[in-house]
Amino acid sequence: MEHIVIIGNGISGVTLARHVRKLSDKKITIISAETDFFFSRTALMYIYMGHMKFEHTQPYEDWFWKKNRIELKKGFVNKVETDTKTLHFAEGDTLQYDKLIIATGSKPNKFGWPGQDLKGTMGMYHKQDLETLEAHAPNNKVCKRAVIVGGGLIGIELAEMLNSRNIPVTFLVREDSFWNGVLPQGESEMINRHIKNHHIDLRLSTNLKAINSDENGNVKSVIIEETGEELECNVVGLTAGVTPNIDFIKDSGIELGRGVKVNRFLETNVPDIYSIGDCAEQHEAIGNRRPIEAVWYTGRMMGETLAQTICGNPTEYKPGHWFNSAKFLDIEYQTYGWVFGERGRPEYEKHFHWKHEDDTKCITVAYDKNTNEFLGINTFGIRMRHENFDKWLTEKRDVDYVMNHLSEANFDPEFYSRFETEILKAYTNQLQTA
């Protein structure tokens, strides 16, 4: 019986295993060194905030795996021998595979800062990070201040977590406005204000120089690059992005870039070896997407797609229109299609931006100024339906059509009806002045 071995029990690897099982009787083994069972990584923050327990983040009962004949192995793979199809474990044992899937996800970036491995430094990606945080920041008596380095989605989540326990937070962001490599200016500036309104000490255009240690190897303070200022703290969150977690295959003969290089069928250069999720890197980027996408949705899609190929129905990975969602403290964010930030915006892309006077709700609609084709939308604090935008993007609707039908996409028609006139009026005014 063909043996399918998956390294990594995140959303990509587990989705693949479930779909291979639906389609076949193949032998399946999932390997992980992190946890015994799959858990929802995006929910880690809610455990610390007291909204749920760890077991609530496990979507499947413990008996699910045995019932579905999916073997789980806890262990750390330190070598892949491709010619004999053998995995070597740090614990000393080995395992044979027929087909191997690398789904090992990401690890937090470290840029060689002095003190980056001290006790009290952590990312917020693994269950072990949560345990480290709980040990070093159980309350504001033990942790007098935390410093977060890097202004992405994980950084803002960590700030919200610490904020929930009234631990003072200083947030060092390299850019001159929060996440402005991704968000247009109006949105980025609204989020700056929202962070500060939560009494978080947001420091823009600020870099970390070093982390200082006390006599026991714990974090004592950080030094700011630009000013030399020393900030006393007990915890440092390193959230300056993530990198594919692929060190263990450096000498395997599998082609690597920043991630594991794959084609549209998610195949590597070595027969019977595939890669999916955060660690997979497309040879050629798909449309405007990045070659590596560390996004939950795309990881799940890759798992579903590759299951078809492995079970005899070769299927190309076609992720469709880009979408993502996140939360900035109290503000929910959704994006559909492409809305570029200030950097890297194509010259044909024009924006219509509307913000509510309460400074917690806004939308930005992107369109092609030459053809008026609708390109994408960002929504903050207003919930919109994915399927409507997906349809309009596929149909290549023009921006006027989308603006006049926005209410159809709104989850909360009552809320929207109060602002519809205002939004349309602002849109019409922009067209006239243009």
Tab-separated table of C-alpha atoms in Angstrom:
chain	number	residue	atom	x	y	z
A	1	MET	CA	0.000	0.000	0.000
A	2	GLU	CA	1.387	3.408	-0.983
A	3	HIS	CA	2.687	5.356	2.037
A	4	ILE	CA	2.021	9.116	2.014
A	5	VAL	CA	4.162	10.942	4.594
A	6	ILE	CA	3.450	14.574	5.497
A	7	ILE	CA	5.964	16.589	7.533
A	8	GLY	CA	4.000	19.271	9.388
A	9	ASN	CA	0.575	19.191	11.048
A	10	GLY	CA	-0.627	22.701	10.229
A	11	ILE	CA	-3.651	23.582	8.109
A	12	SER	CA	-1.941	22.549	4.817
A	13	GLY	CA	-0.714	19.119	5.922
A	14	VAL	CA	-3.905	18.209	7.789
A	15	THR	CA	-6.180	19.341	4.924
A	16	LEU	CA	-4.111	17.218	2.533
A	17	ALA	CA	-4.346	14.165	4.802
A	18	ARG	CA	-8.124	14.509	5.202
A	19	HIS	CA	-8.686	14.833	1.454
A	20	VAL	CA	-6.330	11.962	0.556
A	21	ARG	CA	-8.308	9.829	3.013
A	22	LYS	CA	-11.641	10.860	1.429
A	23	LEU	CA	-10.294	9.899	-2.005
A	24	SER	CA	-8.268	6.760	-1.229
A	25	ASP	CA	-7.159	3.987	1.144
A	26	LYS	CA	-3.497	4.957	1.051
A	27	LYS	CA	-1.426	4.745	4.232
A	28	ILE	CA	-1.024	8.259	5.693
A	29	THR	CA	1.435	9.469	8.343
A	30	ILE	CA	1.627	13.053	9.653
A	31	ILE	CA	4.831	14.031	11.463
A	32	SER	CA	5.108	16.987	13.845
A	33	ALA	CA	7.590	18.036	16.508
A	34	GLU	CA	5.322	20.821	17.791
A	35	THR	CA	2.099	19.291	19.160
A	36	ASP	CA	0.459	15.860	19.331
A	37	PHE	CA	-2.640	17.004	17.432
A	38	PHE	CA	-3.565	19.661	14.888
A	39	PHE	CA	-4.666	22.988	16.367
A	40	SER	CA	-5.807	26.257	14.855
A	41	ARG	CA	-2.692	28.436	14.955
A	42	THR	CA	-4.641	31.653	14.365
A	43	ALA	CA	-6.483	31.083	17.675
A	44	LEU	CA	-3.377	31.010	19.901
A	45	MET	CA	-3.931	34.632	20.930
A	46	TYR	CA	-7.392	33.877	22.325
A	47	ILE	CA	-5.982	31.304	24.764
A	48	TYR	CA	-3.748	33.944	26.371
A	49	MET	CA	-6.638	36.429	26.399
A	50	GLY	CA	-8.816	33.924	28.261
A	51	HIS	CA	-11.438	33.533	25.509
A	52	MET	CA	-10.737	29.815	25.021
A	53	LYS	CA	-8.679	26.903	26.300
A	54	PHE	CA	-6.057	25.104	24.183
A	55	GLU	CA	-8.375	22.128	23.604
A	56	HIS	CA	-10.931	24.506	22.064
A	57	THR	CA	-8.420	25.268	19.287
A	58	GLN	CA	-8.343	21.602	18.204
A	59	PRO	CA	-11.089	21.198	15.555
A	60	TYR	CA	-10.971	17.377	15.658
A	61	GLU	CA	-11.515	15.036	18.595
A	62	ASP	CA	-8.469	12.951	19.546
A	63	TRP	CA	-10.188	9.795	18.256
A	64	PHE	CA	-10.687	11.350	14.783
A	65	TRP	CA	-7.198	10.404	13.562
A	66	LYS	CA	-7.389	6.726	14.470
A	67	LYS	CA	-10.922	6.415	13.108
A	68	ASN	CA	-9.759	7.887	9.794
A	69	ARG	CA	-6.586	5.791	9.765
A	70	ILE	CA	-4.255	8.795	9.796
A	71	GLU	CA	-1.148	7.932	11.801
A	72	LEU	CA	0.400	10.709	13.882
A	73	LYS	CA	4.094	10.619	14.717
A	74	LYS	CA	5.736	13.080	17.086
A	75	GLY	CA	9.328	13.649	16.101
A	76	PHE	CA	11.818	16.012	14.485
A	77	VAL	CA	13.044	15.164	10.985
A	78	ASN	CA	16.669	16.230	10.620
A	79	LYS	CA	17.477	14.609	7.260
A	80	VAL	CA	15.650	13.540	4.097
A	81	GLU	CA	17.456	10.876	2.042
A	82	THR	CA	15.716	11.158	-1.326
A	83	ASP	CA	17.453	8.278	-3.165
A	84	THR	CA	16.308	5.685	-0.587
A	85	LYS	CA	13.093	7.587	0.343
A	86	THR	CA	14.075	7.581	4.016
A	87	LEU	CA	13.482	10.152	6.750
A	88	HIS	CA	15.971	10.358	9.613
A	89	PHE	CA	14.759	11.660	12.976
A	90	ALA	CA	16.669	13.576	15.633
A	91	GLU	CA	15.523	10.840	18.008
A	92	GLY	CA	17.558	8.290	15.983
A	93	ASP	CA	14.814	6.326	14.192
A	94	THR	CA	13.923	6.313	10.478
A	95	LEU	CA	10.763	6.114	8.336
A	96	GLN	CA	10.254	5.061	4.696
A	97	TYR	CA	7.883	6.945	2.397
A	98	ASP	CA	6.514	6.477	-1.127
A	99	LYS	CA	5.411	10.084	-1.517
A	100	LEU	CA	6.639	12.888	0.746
A	101	ILE	CA	4.956	16.244	1.371
A	102	ILE	CA	6.879	19.061	3.049
A	103	ALA	CA	4.401	21.262	4.939
A	104	THR	CA	6.636	22.598	7.701
A	105	GLY	CA	5.365	26.188	7.646
A	106	SER	CA	7.375	29.176	8.866
A	107	LYS	CA	9.572	30.378	11.686
A	108	PRO	CA	9.908	33.972	12.953
A	109	ASN	CA	12.633	36.087	11.325
A	110	LYS	CA	15.681	36.945	13.378
A	111	PHE	CA	18.133	39.457	11.994
A	112	GLY	CA	21.155	38.730	14.167
A	113	TRP	CA	20.258	41.245	16.885
A	114	PRO	CA	22.509	40.912	19.960
A	115	GLY	CA	20.410	39.166	22.632
A	116	GLN	CA	17.765	37.804	20.243
A	117	ASP	CA	17.827	34.366	21.940
A	118	LEU	CA	17.616	35.515	25.576
A	119	LYS	CA	14.956	34.134	27.928
A	120	GLY	CA	11.873	36.303	27.432
A	121	THR	CA	12.281	36.740	23.651
A	122	MET	CA	9.781	34.944	21.430
A	123	GLY	CA	7.791	34.990	18.220
A	124	MET	CA	4.052	34.297	18.291
A	125	TYR	CA	3.756	31.420	15.893
A	126	HIS	CA	4.156	28.151	17.776
A	127	LYS	CA	2.447	26.704	20.821
A	128	GLN	CA	5.851	26.918	22.530
A	129	ASP	CA	5.809	30.721	21.995
A	130	LEU	CA	2.536	30.910	23.894
A	131	GLU	CA	4.040	28.902	26.763
A	132	THR	CA	7.084	31.215	26.836
A	133	LEU	CA	4.835	34.282	26.914
A	134	GLU	CA	2.708	32.842	29.714
A	135	ALA	CA	5.869	32.168	31.742
A	136	HIS	CA	7.419	35.627	31.247
A	137	ALA	CA	4.280	37.788	31.055
A	138	PRO	CA	1.605	36.248	33.288
A	139	ASN	CA	0.667	39.730	34.567
A	140	ASN	CA	1.959	43.313	34.856
A	141	LYS	CA	3.730	42.596	38.164
A	142	VAL	CA	6.086	40.077	36.560
A	143	CYS	CA	6.256	41.846	33.193
A	144	LYS	CA	6.548	45.592	33.725
A	145	ARG	CA	6.811	46.302	29.980
A	146	ALA	CA	6.928	44.346	26.725
A	147	VAL	CA	8.570	45.521	23.505
A	148	ILE	CA	7.323	44.237	20.149
A	149	VAL	CA	9.627	44.448	17.138
A	150	GLY	CA	7.962	44.477	13.710
A	151	GLY	CA	4.638	45.881	12.599
A	152	GLY	CA	2.774	43.132	10.790
A	153	LEU	CA	-0.327	41.124	11.633
A	154	ILE	CA	1.400	38.957	14.244
A	155	GLY	CA	2.855	42.061	15.937
A	156	ILE	CA	-0.550	43.688	16.350
A	157	GLU	CA	-2.013	40.415	17.690
A	158	LEU	CA	0.744	40.181	20.296
A	159	ALA	CA	0.133	43.829	21.267
A	160	GLU	CA	-3.571	43.073	21.743
A	161	MET	CA	-2.762	40.002	23.858
A	162	LEU	CA	-0.459	41.894	26.224
A	163	ASN	CA	-2.879	44.824	26.323
A	164	SER	CA	-5.618	42.437	27.530
A	165	ARG	CA	-3.574	41.853	30.720
A	166	ASN	CA	-2.774	45.559	31.174
A	167	ILE	CA	0.906	45.020	30.400
A	168	PRO	CA	2.438	48.229	28.955
A	169	VAL	CA	3.561	47.707	25.337
A	170	THR	CA	6.085	49.599	23.213
A	171	PHE	CA	5.700	48.745	19.537
A	172	LEU	CA	8.759	49.330	17.301
A	173	VAL	CA	7.779	49.651	13.634
A	174	ARG	CA	10.461	50.169	10.986
A	175	GLU	CA	8.070	51.812	8.496
A	176	ASP	CA	6.929	55.422	8.857
A	177	SER	CA	3.285	54.277	9.077
A	178	PHE	CA	1.835	50.947	10.253
A	179	TRP	CA	1.885	48.168	7.576
A	180	ASN	CA	2.102	50.768	4.814
A	181	GLY	CA	3.866	48.339	2.502
A	182	VAL	CA	0.457	46.653	2.256
A	183	LEU	CA	-2.152	49.272	3.188
A	184	PRO	CA	-2.925	52.519	1.372
A	185	GLN	CA	-2.069	55.679	3.308
A	186	GLY	CA	-5.550	56.537	4.666
A	187	GLU	CA	-6.007	53.054	6.164
A	188	SER	CA	-2.492	52.819	7.554
A	189	GLU	CA	-2.868	56.194	9.293
A	190	MET	CA	-6.247	55.186	10.731
A	191	ILE	CA	-4.622	52.069	12.239
A	192	ASN	CA	-1.762	54.202	13.692
A	193	ARG	CA	-4.376	56.275	15.543
A	194	HIS	CA	-6.318	53.161	16.618
A	195	ILE	CA	-3.167	51.593	18.135
A	196	LYS	CA	-2.350	54.778	20.056
A	197	ASN	CA	-5.959	55.034	21.274
A	198	HIS	CA	-5.381	51.675	23.006
A	199	HIS	CA	-2.518	53.273	24.983
A	200	ILE	CA	0.085	51.296	23.059
A	201	ASP	CA	3.364	53.193	22.682
A	202	LEU	CA	3.694	53.043	18.872
A	203	ARG	CA	7.153	54.109	17.663
A	204	LEU	CA	7.234	54.527	13.868
A	205	SER	CA	10.481	54.672	11.813
A	206	THR	CA	12.166	52.910	14.740
A	207	ASN	CA	14.527	49.914	14.693
A	208	LEU	CA	15.865	47.589	17.376
A	209	LYS	CA	19.623	47.733	17.923
A	210	ALA	CA	20.123	45.177	20.711
A	211	ILE	CA	18.463	43.298	23.563
A	212	ASN	CA	20.259	43.464	26.921
A	213	SER	CA	20.422	40.679	29.479
A	214	ASP	CA	20.299	40.594	33.264
A	215	GLU	CA	22.717	38.360	35.213
A	216	ASN	CA	20.430	35.303	34.732
A	217	GLY	CA	20.119	35.498	30.937
A	218	ASN	CA	16.675	37.128	31.015
A	219	VAL	CA	15.649	40.134	28.938
A	220	LYS	CA	16.407	43.346	30.844
A	221	SER	CA	16.040	46.106	28.231
A	222	VAL	CA	16.277	47.008	24.558
A	223	ILE	CA	18.370	49.666	22.819
A	224	ILE	CA	16.767	51.767	20.064
A	225	GLU	CA	18.911	52.011	16.913
A	226	GLU	CA	18.098	55.614	15.967
A	227	THR	CA	18.469	57.307	19.379
A	228	GLY	CA	20.475	54.907	21.554
A	229	GLU	CA	17.639	55.091	24.103
A	230	GLU	CA	17.453	52.167	26.559
A	231	LEU	CA	13.931	50.880	27.334
A	232	GLU	CA	13.556	48.557	30.306
A	233	CYS	CA	11.370	45.524	29.581
A	234	ASN	CA	10.881	41.863	30.524
A	235	VAL	CA	9.575	40.487	27.236
A	236	VAL	CA	10.583	41.101	23.607
A	237	GLY	CA	8.259	39.866	20.860
A	238	LEU	CA	10.095	39.328	17.561
A	239	THR	CA	7.374	39.701	14.927
A	240	ALA	CA	9.315	41.078	11.951
A	241	GLY	CA	7.873	38.575	9.484
A	242	VAL	CA	8.471	34.866	8.971
A	243	THR	CA	10.734	32.649	6.865
A	244	PRO	CA	10.078	29.128	5.510
A	245	ASN	CA	11.071	26.476	8.033
A	246	ILE	CA	13.279	24.338	5.759
A	247	ASP	CA	16.751	24.097	7.332
A	248	PHE	CA	16.461	20.302	7.646
A	249	ILE	CA	16.391	19.824	3.846
A	250	LYS	CA	19.333	22.087	2.941
A	251	ASP	CA	21.481	19.104	1.818
A	252	SER	CA	18.724	16.868	0.430
A	253	GLY	CA	19.011	17.784	-3.266
A	254	ILE	CA	15.509	19.312	-3.171
A	255	GLU	CA	15.659	22.675	-4.957
A	256	LEU	CA	15.303	25.591	-2.553
A	257	GLY	CA	14.970	29.349	-2.919
A	258	ARG	CA	13.683	31.141	0.146
A	259	GLY	CA	11.241	28.220	0.333
A	260	VAL	CA	10.864	24.803	-1.325
A	261	LYS	CA	10.625	25.448	-5.073
A	262	VAL	CA	7.452	23.975	-6.613
A	263	ASN	CA	5.650	24.078	-9.952
A	264	ARG	CA	1.920	24.665	-10.467
A	265	PHE	CA	1.252	21.028	-9.438
A	266	LEU	CA	3.142	21.702	-6.161
A	267	GLU	CA	5.851	19.224	-7.230
A	268	THR	CA	9.521	19.732	-6.341
A	269	ASN	CA	12.442	18.829	-8.624
A	270	VAL	CA	12.623	15.393	-6.943
A	271	PRO	CA	10.008	12.837	-8.070
A	272	ASP	CA	7.377	11.965	-5.414
A	273	ILE	CA	8.261	14.984	-3.239
A	274	TYR	CA	5.850	17.938	-2.941
A	275	SER	CA	5.550	21.054	-0.825
A	276	ILE	CA	2.522	23.077	0.332
A	277	GLY	CA	1.693	25.954	2.660
A	278	ASP	CA	3.974	28.666	4.040
A	279	CYS	CA	7.173	26.846	3.064
A	280	ALA	CA	6.321	26.321	-0.635
A	281	GLU	CA	7.697	28.797	-3.190
A	282	GLN	CA	6.291	28.996	-6.718
A	283	HIS	CA	8.965	29.143	-9.470
A	284	GLU	CA	6.819	31.761	-11.184
A	285	ALA	CA	4.487	33.892	-9.070
A	286	ILE	CA	0.767	33.490	-9.869
A	287	GLY	CA	-0.588	36.831	-11.107
A	288	ASN	CA	0.071	39.584	-8.536
A	289	ARG	CA	0.599	37.046	-5.748
A	290	ARG	CA	3.923	36.570	-4.030
A	291	PRO	CA	5.858	33.354	-4.780
A	292	ILE	CA	5.524	32.433	-1.062
A	293	GLU	CA	2.174	33.032	0.634
A	294	ALA	CA	2.094	32.603	4.398
A	295	VAL	CA	-1.702	32.718	4.500
A	296	TRP	CA	-4.123	30.265	6.138
A	297	TYR	CA	-6.571	30.168	3.210
A	298	THR	CA	-3.973	29.433	0.562
A	299	GLY	CA	-2.433	26.710	2.727
A	300	ARG	CA	-5.807	24.994	2.917
A	301	MET	CA	-6.354	25.335	-0.851
A	302	MET	CA	-2.942	23.814	-1.582
A	303	GLY	CA	-3.795	20.822	0.623
A	304	GLU	CA	-7.083	20.233	-1.231
A	305	THR	CA	-5.418	20.626	-4.647
A	306	LEU	CA	-2.472	18.335	-3.984
A	307	ALA	CA	-4.744	15.575	-2.624
A	308	GLN	CA	-6.287	15.339	-6.119
A	309	THR	CA	-2.858	14.966	-7.762
A	310	ILE	CA	-1.664	12.357	-5.251
A	311	CYS	CA	-4.844	10.344	-5.778
A	312	GLY	CA	-4.383	10.138	-9.552
A	313	ASN	CA	-6.133	13.287	-10.773
A	314	PRO	CA	-3.288	15.740	-11.568
A	315	THR	CA	-4.602	19.204	-10.657
A	316	GLU	CA	-2.919	22.586	-10.979
A	317	TYR	CA	-2.965	24.930	-8.008
A	318	LYS	CA	-5.249	27.812	-9.020
A	319	PRO	CA	-5.953	29.978	-5.989
A	320	GLY	CA	-8.386	32.317	-7.760
A	321	HIS	CA	-8.847	35.918	-6.621
A	322	TRP	CA	-6.748	37.093	-3.698
A	323	PHE	CA	-8.523	37.528	-0.374
A	324	ASN	CA	-7.493	37.756	3.252
A	325	SER	CA	-8.851	38.912	6.587
A	326	ALA	CA	-7.377	40.005	9.906
A	327	LYS	CA	-8.137	42.066	12.964
A	328	PHE	CA	-6.426	45.229	14.212
A	329	LEU	CA	-7.464	45.345	17.885
A	330	ASP	CA	-11.196	46.245	17.587
A	331	ILE	CA	-11.236	46.741	13.801
A	332	GLU	CA	-11.914	43.832	11.447
A	333	TYR	CA	-10.148	43.969	8.081
A	334	GLN	CA	-10.994	42.184	4.841
A	335	THR	CA	-9.442	42.469	1.410
A	336	TYR	CA	-10.693	41.080	-1.919
A	337	GLY	CA	-8.797	41.410	-5.205
A	338	TRP	CA	-5.841	43.826	-5.284
A	339	VAL	CA	-5.541	47.122	-3.439
A	340	PHE	CA	-1.898	48.140	-3.337
A	341	GLY	CA	-0.248	50.228	-0.627
A	342	GLU	CA	1.872	53.285	-1.343
A	343	ARG	CA	4.877	51.203	-2.356
A	344	GLY	CA	4.676	49.199	-5.551
A	345	ARG	CA	1.283	50.482	-6.673
A	346	PRO	CA	0.939	50.175	-10.457
A	347	GLU	CA	0.538	53.571	-12.184
A	348	TYR	CA	-2.870	52.575	-13.639
A	349	GLU	CA	-4.362	51.828	-10.191
A	350	LYS	CA	-6.584	54.556	-8.756
A	351	HIS	CA	-8.259	54.527	-5.333
A	352	PHE	CA	-11.535	55.756	-3.928
A	353	HIS	CA	-11.261	56.046	-0.130
A	354	TRP	CA	-14.137	56.690	2.285
A	355	LYS	CA	-13.740	56.930	6.060
A	356	HIS	CA	-16.464	57.252	8.665
A	357	GLU	CA	-16.174	60.135	11.105
A	358	ASP	CA	-15.731	57.719	14.069
A	359	ASP	CA	-12.290	56.831	12.605
A	360	THR	CA	-12.822	53.038	12.916
A	361	LYS	CA	-14.578	52.272	9.614
A	362	CYS	CA	-13.375	52.823	6.083
A	363	ILE	CA	-13.290	51.326	2.620
A	364	THR	CA	-10.804	51.688	-0.212
A	365	VAL	CA	-11.861	50.649	-3.712
A	366	ALA	CA	-9.151	50.148	-6.349
A	367	TYR	CA	-9.876	50.417	-10.058
A	368	ASP	CA	-8.032	50.799	-13.352
A	369	LYS	CA	-8.082	54.504	-14.213
A	370	ASN	CA	-7.840	53.726	-17.949
A	371	THR	CA	-10.632	51.142	-18.229
A	372	ASN	CA	-12.566	51.712	-14.946
A	373	GLU	CA	-12.334	47.952	-14.242
A	374	PHE	CA	-12.840	47.107	-10.537
A	375	LEU	CA	-9.570	45.677	-9.133
A	376	GLY	CA	-10.236	45.182	-5.437
A	377	ILE	CA	-11.557	46.488	-2.125
A	378	ASN	CA	-10.292	46.829	1.449
A	379	THR	CA	-12.894	47.099	4.196
A	380	PHE	CA	-12.247	48.084	7.821
A	381	GLY	CA	-14.973	47.733	10.430
A	382	ILE	CA	-17.589	46.851	7.779
A	383	ARG	CA	-18.238	43.205	6.934
A	384	MET	CA	-18.642	42.353	3.260
A	385	ARG	CA	-19.462	39.095	1.501
A	386	HIS	CA	-16.603	37.311	-0.180
A	387	GLU	CA	-18.759	35.671	-2.878
A	388	ASN	CA	-20.053	38.999	-4.238
A	389	PHE	CA	-16.579	40.407	-4.819
A	390	ASP	CA	-15.313	37.104	-6.159
A	391	LYS	CA	-18.128	37.178	-8.741
A	392	TRP	CA	-17.598	40.847	-9.675
A	393	LEU	CA	-13.841	40.304	-10.099
A	394	THR	CA	-14.480	37.274	-12.331
A	395	GLU	CA	-17.033	39.221	-14.365
A	396	LYS	CA	-14.566	42.146	-14.608
A	397	ARG	CA	-17.248	44.601	-13.505
A	398	ASP	CA	-16.499	48.300	-13.678
A	399	VAL	CA	-16.129	50.382	-10.554
A	400	ASP	CA	-19.447	52.231	-11.059
A	401	TYR	CA	-21.321	48.936	-11.039
A	402	VAL	CA	-19.576	47.823	-7.829
A	403	MET	CA	-20.174	51.136	-6.049
A	404	ASN	CA	-23.863	51.088	-6.963
A	405	HIS	CA	-24.259	47.466	-5.799
A	406	LEU	CA	-22.119	47.634	-2.629
A	407	SER	CA	-25.200	47.174	-0.438
A	408	GLU	CA	-25.681	43.669	-1.939
A	409	ALA	CA	-22.270	42.661	-0.575
A	410	ASN	CA	-22.850	44.021	2.910
A	411	PHE	CA	-23.363	41.624	5.831
A	412	ASP	CA	-25.134	44.225	7.883
A	413	PRO	CA	-27.595	46.023	5.587
A	414	GLU	CA	-28.988	48.159	8.383
A	415	PHE	CA	-25.549	49.544	9.203
A	416	TYR	CA	-24.739	50.042	5.543
A	417	SER	CA	-27.994	51.792	4.648
A	418	ARG	CA	-27.061	54.588	7.069
A	419	PHE	CA	-23.839	55.289	5.137
A	420	GLU	CA	-24.757	54.318	1.596
A	421	THR	CA	-25.750	57.848	0.553
A	422	GLU	CA	-22.625	59.295	2.139
A	423	ILE	CA	-20.316	56.759	0.440
A	424	LEU	CA	-21.934	57.210	-2.983
A	425	LYS	CA	-21.905	60.981	-2.651
A	426	ALA	CA	-18.199	60.960	-1.799
A	427	TYR	CA	-17.543	58.636	-4.734
A	428	THR	CA	-19.483	60.866	-7.180
A	429	ASN	CA	-17.649	63.969	-5.888
A	430	GLN	CA	-14.290	62.280	-6.482
A	431	LEU	CA	-15.299	61.383	-10.044
A	432	GLN	CA	-16.358	64.976	-10.758
A	433	THR	CA	-13.168	66.487	-9.344
A	434	ALA	CA	-11.109	63.915	-11.276
